[in-house]
Short mmCIF file of C-alpha atoms in Angstrom, two decimals:
data_model
loop_
_atom_site.label_atom_id
_atom_site.label_comp_id
_atom_site.label_asym_id
_atom_site.label_seq_id
_atom_site.Cartn_x
_atom_site.Cartn_y
_atom_site.Cartn_z
CA MET U 1 0.00 -0.09 0.03
CA THR U 2 1.00 3.62 -0.58
CA GLU U 3 -0.01 6.90 1.13
CA ASN U 4 -2.68 7.28 -1.46
CA ASP U 5 -4.36 4.20 -0.21
CA PHE U 6 -4.94 5.86 3.07
CA LEU U 7 -6.54 9.00 1.81
CA PRO U 8 -10.19 9.38 3.01
CA GLY U 9 -13.21 8.51 0.81
CA ASP U 10 -16.57 10.15 0.83
CA TYR U 11 -18.04 9.87 4.33
CA GLN U 12 -21.75 9.19 4.72
CA ASN U 13 -23.90 10.50 7.49
CA LEU U 14 -21.51 11.89 10.12
CA PRO U 15 -22.90 10.83 13.44
CA GLU U 16 -23.72 13.50 16.05
CA LYS U 17 -21.76 11.88 18.85
CA GLY U 18 -20.25 8.66 19.99
CA LYS U 19 -17.54 6.86 21.89
CA VAL U 20 -14.91 4.32 21.13
CA THR U 21 -12.30 2.39 23.19
CA TRP U 22 -9.22 0.46 22.26
CA LYS U 23 -6.44 -1.26 24.25
CA ALA U 24 -3.02 -1.35 22.53
CA PRO U 25 0.13 -3.04 23.95
CA SER U 26 3.76 -1.92 24.12
CA ASN U 27 6.35 -3.66 22.15
CA ILE U 28 10.02 -4.55 22.53
CA ALA U 29 12.29 -4.54 19.50
CA LEU U 30 14.57 -7.52 18.76
CA VAL U 31 16.22 -5.79 15.87
CA LYS U 32 16.35 -2.22 16.72
CA TYR U 33 15.37 0.87 14.64
CA TRP U 34 17.65 3.86 15.46
CA GLY U 35 17.76 6.81 13.11
CA LYS U 36 14.94 8.19 10.98
CA ARG U 37 14.10 10.42 8.02
CA PRO U 38 11.12 12.86 7.81
CA VAL U 39 8.29 12.16 8.53
CA GLN U 40 8.88 9.19 10.83
CA ILE U 41 10.47 6.97 8.09
CA PRO U 42 12.89 4.49 9.67
CA ALA U 43 16.48 4.48 8.59
CA ASN U 44 16.58 0.73 8.95
CA PRO U 45 14.07 -2.18 9.27
CA SER U 46 13.18 -3.57 12.70
CA ILE U 47 11.19 -6.39 14.30
CA SER U 48 9.56 -6.52 17.68
CA PHE U 49 7.63 -8.74 20.11
CA THR U 50 4.24 -7.38 20.79
CA LEU U 51 3.68 -7.44 24.56
CA ASP U 52 0.52 -8.28 26.50
CA ALA U 53 0.28 -6.91 30.02
CA CYS U 54 2.00 -3.59 29.46
CA ALA U 55 -0.72 -1.72 27.51
CA THR U 56 -2.64 1.62 27.06
CA THR U 57 -6.34 1.76 27.07
CA THR U 58 -7.84 4.86 25.33
CA SER U 59 -11.29 6.13 24.88
CA VAL U 60 -12.34 8.80 22.52
CA SER U 61 -15.71 10.47 22.91
CA PHE U 62 -16.65 12.67 19.94
CA GLU U 63 -19.30 15.25 19.40
CA LYS U 64 -20.16 17.45 16.46
CA LYS U 65 -19.28 21.13 16.77
CA ASN U 66 -20.40 24.27 14.99
CA THR U 67 -17.04 25.50 13.76
CA LYS U 68 -14.48 23.59 11.61
CA GLU U 69 -11.66 26.11 11.82
CA SER U 70 -9.36 24.21 14.21
CA PHE U 71 -8.88 21.01 16.21
CA SER U 72 -10.85 20.80 19.47
CA PHE U 73 -10.00 18.18 22.16
CA ASP U 74 -9.63 17.67 25.89
CA LEU U 75 -7.09 15.11 27.21
CA PHE U 76 -7.27 13.26 30.43
CA PHE U 77 -4.51 10.82 31.72
CA GLU U 78 -5.68 8.39 34.42
CA GLY U 79 -8.65 10.79 35.19
CA LYS U 80 -6.85 13.98 35.40
CA PRO U 81 -6.26 16.84 32.78
CA LYS U 82 -2.90 16.42 31.16
CA GLU U 83 -2.11 19.82 29.52
CA ASP U 84 1.63 18.90 28.86
CA PHE U 85 0.55 15.96 26.54
CA LYS U 86 -1.55 18.29 24.37
CA PRO U 87 1.09 19.78 22.15
CA LYS U 88 2.07 16.24 21.00
CA ILE U 89 -1.52 15.33 20.26
CA GLN U 90 -2.02 18.64 18.38
CA THR U 91 1.04 17.86 16.18
CA PHE U 92 -0.32 14.39 15.58
CA LEU U 93 -3.67 15.67 14.46
CA GLU U 94 -2.04 18.16 12.16
CA ARG U 95 -0.06 15.35 10.57
CA ILE U 96 -3.05 12.98 10.09
CA GLU U 97 -5.79 15.40 9.04
CA ILE U 98 -5.03 14.72 5.40
CA TYR U 99 -5.94 11.01 6.02
CA LEU U 100 -8.94 11.68 8.33
CA SER U 101 -10.69 14.64 7.03
CA PHE U 102 -13.47 14.52 9.76
CA LEU U 103 -11.16 15.54 12.49
CA LYS U 104 -12.25 19.33 12.58
CA GLU U 105 -15.95 18.30 12.55
CA TYR U 106 -15.87 17.14 16.18
CA HIS U 107 -14.77 18.03 19.66
CA PHE U 108 -12.90 14.98 21.14
CA THR U 109 -12.59 13.99 24.69
CA ILE U 110 -9.52 11.63 24.95
CA GLU U 111 -9.21 9.48 28.09
CA THR U 112 -6.23 7.40 28.50
CA SER U 113 -4.50 5.19 31.03
CA ASN U 114 -1.67 2.64 31.22
CA SER U 115 -1.67 -0.79 32.90
CA PHE U 116 1.92 -0.09 34.04
CA PRO U 117 2.84 2.54 36.74
CA HIS U 118 3.17 6.14 35.63
CA SER U 119 6.87 7.16 35.38
CA SER U 120 7.78 3.44 35.56
CA GLY U 121 10.53 3.98 32.94
CA ILE U 122 8.47 2.19 30.27
CA ALA U 123 7.92 4.29 27.17
CA SER U 124 4.18 4.59 26.65
CA SER U 125 4.29 6.56 23.34
CA ALA U 126 4.06 3.35 21.27
CA SER U 127 1.11 1.84 23.09
CA GLY U 128 -0.54 5.32 23.59
CA MET U 129 -0.27 6.43 19.93
CA ALA U 130 -1.40 3.05 18.68
CA ALA U 131 -4.55 3.11 20.95
CA LEU U 132 -5.43 6.62 19.92
CA SER U 133 -4.96 5.80 16.19
CA LEU U 134 -7.22 2.73 16.47
CA CYS U 135 -9.91 4.89 18.16
CA LEU U 136 -9.72 7.38 15.29
CA MET U 137 -9.81 4.59 12.75
CA ASP U 138 -12.81 3.11 14.53
CA ILE U 139 -14.65 6.46 14.11
CA GLU U 140 -13.61 6.36 10.36
CA LYS U 141 -14.99 2.82 10.02
CA GLN U 142 -18.35 4.14 11.14
CA LEU U 143 -18.25 6.81 8.42
CA ASN U 144 -16.98 4.27 5.72
CA PRO U 145 -18.62 0.94 6.79
CA LYS U 146 -17.27 -0.84 3.64
CA MET U 147 -13.60 -0.49 4.82
CA ASP U 148 -12.11 -3.98 5.05
CA ALA U 149 -10.07 -5.23 7.97
CA SER U 150 -6.74 -5.27 6.19
CA LEU U 151 -7.06 -1.53 5.26
CA PHE U 152 -8.28 -0.69 8.74
CA PHE U 153 -5.24 -2.15 10.49
CA ALA U 154 -2.73 -1.00 7.92
CA LYS U 155 -4.02 2.47 8.13
CA ALA U 156 -4.03 2.45 11.89
CA SER U 157 -0.46 1.35 11.86
CA TYR U 158 0.39 4.12 9.34
CA LEU U 159 -1.21 6.78 11.47
CA ALA U 160 0.31 5.50 14.62
CA ARG U 161 3.73 5.86 13.04
CA LEU U 162 3.19 9.51 12.39
CA GLY U 163 2.74 9.88 16.20
CA SER U 164 5.50 7.63 17.32
CA GLY U 165 7.57 5.57 15.04
CA SER U 166 7.55 2.37 17.04
CA ALA U 167 3.79 2.78 17.66
CA CYS U 168 3.21 1.14 14.23
CA ARG U 169 4.49 -2.10 15.74
CA SER U 170 1.79 -2.06 18.51
CA ILE U 171 -1.33 -2.80 16.31
CA LYS U 172 -1.41 -6.49 15.21
CA GLY U 173 0.40 -9.75 15.72
CA ASN U 174 2.86 -11.18 18.18
CA LEU U 175 5.86 -10.49 15.91
CA VAL U 176 5.72 -7.27 13.82
CA GLN U 177 8.11 -6.16 11.34
CA TRP U 178 8.50 -2.49 10.13
CA GLY U 179 10.70 -0.97 7.47
CA LYS U 180 11.31 -1.88 3.81
CA HIS U 181 13.38 -5.15 3.40
CA LEU U 182 14.11 -6.72 0.11
CA ASN U 183 13.71 -10.22 1.48
CA ILE U 184 10.43 -9.69 3.47
CA PRO U 185 7.42 -9.57 1.23
CA GLY U 186 4.96 -6.71 2.01
CA SER U 187 7.34 -4.99 4.24
CA SER U 188 7.02 -1.13 4.12
CA ASP U 189 8.61 1.94 5.67
CA LEU U 190 4.98 3.29 6.07
CA TYR U 191 3.52 0.75 8.55
CA GLY U 192 4.19 -2.51 10.38
CA ILE U 193 3.21 -5.93 9.16
CA GLU U 194 2.61 -9.24 10.81
CA TYR U 195 5.93 -11.19 10.37
CA PRO U 196 5.21 -13.32 7.31
CA PHE U 197 7.54 -16.31 7.87
CA GLU U 198 7.30 -19.47 9.99
CA VAL U 199 7.79 -18.90 13.78
CA ASN U 200 8.55 -21.81 16.05
CA PRO U 201 5.91 -22.23 18.90
CA VAL U 202 8.53 -21.53 21.56
CA PHE U 203 8.63 -17.84 20.51
CA GLU U 204 4.80 -17.49 20.54
CA THR U 205 4.66 -17.80 24.29
CA TYR U 206 7.92 -16.12 25.09
CA CYS U 207 8.20 -14.22 28.36
CA ASP U 208 9.57 -10.80 29.02
CA THR U 209 10.12 -9.41 32.55
CA ILE U 210 10.88 -5.74 32.52
CA LEU U 211 13.46 -4.85 35.25
CA LEU U 212 12.72 -1.26 36.22
CA VAL U 213 16.36 -0.01 36.85
CA HIS U 214 15.52 3.74 36.52
CA LYS U 215 12.06 5.30 36.51
CA GLY U 216 13.00 8.90 35.97
CA GLN U 217 13.17 10.89 32.78
CA LYS U 218 15.98 9.97 30.45
CA GLN U 219 18.82 12.51 30.09
CA VAL U 220 18.53 12.41 26.26
CA SER U 221 15.06 11.83 24.57
CA SER U 222 14.75 9.17 21.85
CA THR U 223 13.84 11.94 19.41
CA VAL U 224 17.07 13.63 19.90
CA GLY U 225 18.92 10.24 19.78
CA HIS U 226 17.49 9.53 16.48
CA GLN U 227 18.43 12.79 15.11
CA LEU U 228 22.08 12.21 16.19
CA MET U 229 22.35 9.42 13.62
CA HIS U 230 22.31 11.86 10.75
CA ASN U 231 26.07 12.53 10.98
CA HIS U 232 27.06 9.47 12.93
CA PRO U 233 30.30 7.95 11.66
CA TYR U 234 29.00 4.29 12.00
CA ALA U 235 25.49 4.93 10.75
CA GLU U 236 25.64 3.28 7.40
CA ASN U 237 27.30 0.14 8.66
CA ARG U 238 24.64 -0.04 11.45
CA PHE U 239 21.74 0.21 8.99
CA LYS U 240 23.27 -2.63 6.88
CA GLN U 241 23.79 -4.59 10.18
CA ALA U 242 20.16 -4.33 11.03
CA SER U 243 19.12 -5.51 7.66
CA SER U 244 21.41 -8.46 7.69
CA ASN U 245 20.23 -9.40 11.20
CA LEU U 246 16.64 -9.70 9.97
CA ASP U 247 17.84 -12.13 7.40
CA ASN U 248 19.82 -13.99 10.06
CA LEU U 249 16.75 -14.07 12.28
CA LYS U 250 14.52 -15.92 9.72
CA PRO U 251 16.03 -19.49 10.37
CA ILE U 252 16.42 -18.79 14.02
CA LEU U 253 12.72 -18.06 14.47
CA ALA U 254 11.72 -20.95 12.23
CA ASN U 255 13.93 -23.58 13.93
CA GLY U 256 13.44 -22.37 17.47
CA ASP U 257 17.19 -21.78 17.71
CA LEU U 258 17.52 -20.32 21.24
CA GLU U 259 21.29 -20.00 21.16
CA GLY U 260 21.34 -18.12 17.88
CA PHE U 261 18.29 -15.97 19.22
CA ILE U 262 20.26 -15.04 22.29
CA LYS U 263 23.34 -14.00 20.40
CA LEU U 264 21.65 -11.80 17.93
CA VAL U 265 19.22 -10.19 20.40
CA GLU U 266 21.90 -9.32 22.89
CA SER U 267 24.19 -8.02 20.16
CA GLU U 268 21.46 -5.79 18.88
CA ALA U 269 20.80 -4.36 22.40
CA LEU U 270 24.49 -3.53 22.84
CA THR U 271 24.74 -2.11 19.42
CA LEU U 272 21.99 0.28 20.09
CA HIS U 273 23.69 1.68 23.09
CA ALA U 274 27.09 1.65 21.40
CA MET U 275 25.54 4.01 18.76
CA MET U 276 24.42 6.36 21.55
CA MET U 277 27.96 6.28 23.20
CA THR U 278 29.65 7.12 19.92
CA SER U 279 27.26 9.94 18.79
CA MET U 280 28.42 13.54 18.96
CA PRO U 281 27.38 14.73 21.40
CA TYR U 282 27.63 11.26 23.05
CA PHE U 283 25.53 9.96 25.84
CA MET U 284 24.93 6.95 27.93
CA LEU U 285 21.56 5.75 29.06
CA MET U 286 22.59 2.64 30.83
CA LYS U 287 23.11 2.81 34.63
CA PRO U 288 25.56 0.85 36.86
CA ASP U 289 22.68 -1.47 37.88
CA THR U 290 21.95 -2.14 34.17
CA MET U 291 25.53 -3.47 33.87
CA GLU U 292 25.22 -5.46 37.12
CA ILE U 293 22.04 -7.09 35.73
CA ILE U 294 23.69 -7.97 32.45
CA ASN U 295 26.67 -9.48 34.09
CA LYS U 296 24.47 -11.55 36.35
CA ILE U 297 22.38 -12.71 33.48
CA TRP U 298 25.61 -13.96 31.66
CA GLN U 299 26.72 -15.69 34.86
CA TYR U 300 23.47 -17.39 35.52
CA ARG U 301 23.17 -18.62 31.81
CA GLU U 302 26.62 -20.01 31.96
CA GLU U 303 26.06 -21.81 35.29
CA THR U 304 22.64 -23.25 34.62
CA ASN U 305 22.44 -23.43 30.86
CA THR U 306 19.07 -21.73 31.10
CA PRO U 307 18.19 -19.82 27.75
CA VAL U 308 17.75 -16.35 29.25
CA CYS U 309 18.84 -13.17 27.48
CA PHE U 310 18.43 -9.52 27.76
CA THR U 311 17.49 -6.72 25.46
CA LEU U 312 17.30 -3.02 26.11
CA ASP U 313 15.30 -0.10 24.93
CA ALA U 314 16.62 3.41 24.68
CA GLY U 315 17.00 3.59 28.48
CA ALA U 316 18.38 1.88 31.51
CA ASN U 317 15.75 -0.71 31.94
CA VAL U 318 16.46 -4.42 31.13
CA HIS U 319 14.00 -6.66 29.36
CA LEU U 320 14.70 -10.33 30.29
CA LEU U 321 13.59 -12.69 27.72
CA TYR U 322 13.03 -16.43 28.28
CA PRO U 323 10.88 -19.36 27.21
CA ALA U 324 7.63 -20.06 29.03
CA SER U 325 8.91 -23.56 29.88
CA ASP U 326 11.69 -21.81 32.14
CA LYS U 327 9.32 -19.40 33.83
CA GLU U 328 9.27 -20.68 37.35
CA LYS U 329 13.12 -21.00 37.81
CA VAL U 330 13.86 -17.76 36.05
CA ARG U 331 11.35 -15.81 38.11
CA ASP U 332 13.06 -17.15 41.21
CA PHE U 333 16.35 -15.90 39.82
CA ILE U 334 14.84 -12.54 39.16
CA LYS U 335 13.42 -12.33 42.74
CA ASP U 336 16.45 -13.63 44.47
CA THR U 337 19.27 -12.10 42.39
CA LEU U 338 18.09 -9.28 40.00
CA ALA U 339 15.40 -7.41 42.01
CA GLU U 340 18.04 -5.76 44.20
CA HIS U 341 19.18 -3.77 41.14
CA CYS U 342 15.68 -2.54 40.37
CA GLU U 343 14.55 0.88 41.66
CA ASN U 344 12.44 0.08 44.76
CA GLY U 345 12.78 -3.73 43.78
CA GLN U 346 10.17 -3.13 40.95
CA TYR U 347 9.83 -5.36 37.93
CA ILE U 348 6.93 -6.33 35.69
CA HIS U 349 6.28 -9.76 34.32
CA ASP U 350 4.89 -9.74 30.76
CA GLN U 351 4.77 -12.05 27.78
CA VAL U 352 4.20 -12.08 24.05
CA GLY U 353 0.70 -10.97 23.15
CA GLU U 354 -1.56 -10.87 20.04
CA GLY U 355 -1.92 -7.11 19.50
CA ALA U 356 -4.60 -4.48 20.12
CA ILE U 357 -8.27 -5.21 21.05
CA LYS U 358 -11.39 -3.23 20.92
CA ILE U 359 -13.05 -2.63 24.31
CA ASN U 360 -16.99 -2.56 24.04
CA ASN U 361 -18.18 0.51 25.93
#
């Protein structure tokens, strides 16, 4: 699909008012995207596990208004007005208006909440923008009932990307690939797709425990970090590496090759942070406890032969990945050995999920 496929058709019978609610999960990338071109186009392809427990639930109430000169919305986060979120939503609506021409017809009341603690160190932009995009697409579906499901979800992913790049991977599927790749049919820079190749059942129930090392605001935002890739001395090799790793991941996922999975995923995580540390200006988002956790994971894996591995997002927190069959002993390891390196001993048990769901009001 191209941008033209997402342009609006003729809407029939705009309803006076209504309300829609969607729940969208967060995701954790296995092959990382770092660096982008305008607007929200990835510099390299990526792939992620869709999570299950860590999710955002968003309701959008809409009511026709008299004037169509500007966007009109109120925003509530966990029941309270959230004025500092509004500029980002305003920018998002400006970007997507060409694709949803009804937006200035209504006043919107956006109510959103996260299943994970506020300021927990988990980025909510992916799940939040995915949930909001699905709500807006649900409204458009009411105006264009003939829209099929494939267009609905592809356009929701497309719109979510315009709010937050990784949000396009929080719409469908347990494994979602984003970014044009010559060897992945249907892949696109414009939206995420469900991974089209064989996946061994072991990865369909994979567990992810998020170790909350640092819950405060990052010293460098992801937006700034992405921009620093433009003149990065190692950028081109990194982009090639990511594409190559997606090729390498195909037989690993098909065969349930846990050793190969561990090597590739940990290498990707460390490469992401290496790019940050070699930017100009350079920065480091890992904390001392991040390194302590990584070293203890390596030691535990060597001593017990348990196939646990880590990955990292653009922050200090550690995602501990492991098969469901090893859940009990790994969670004992977390409680007994790793929790002391988490802020206030906090961590969140999660697992691979199936994507966003509609909530009936």
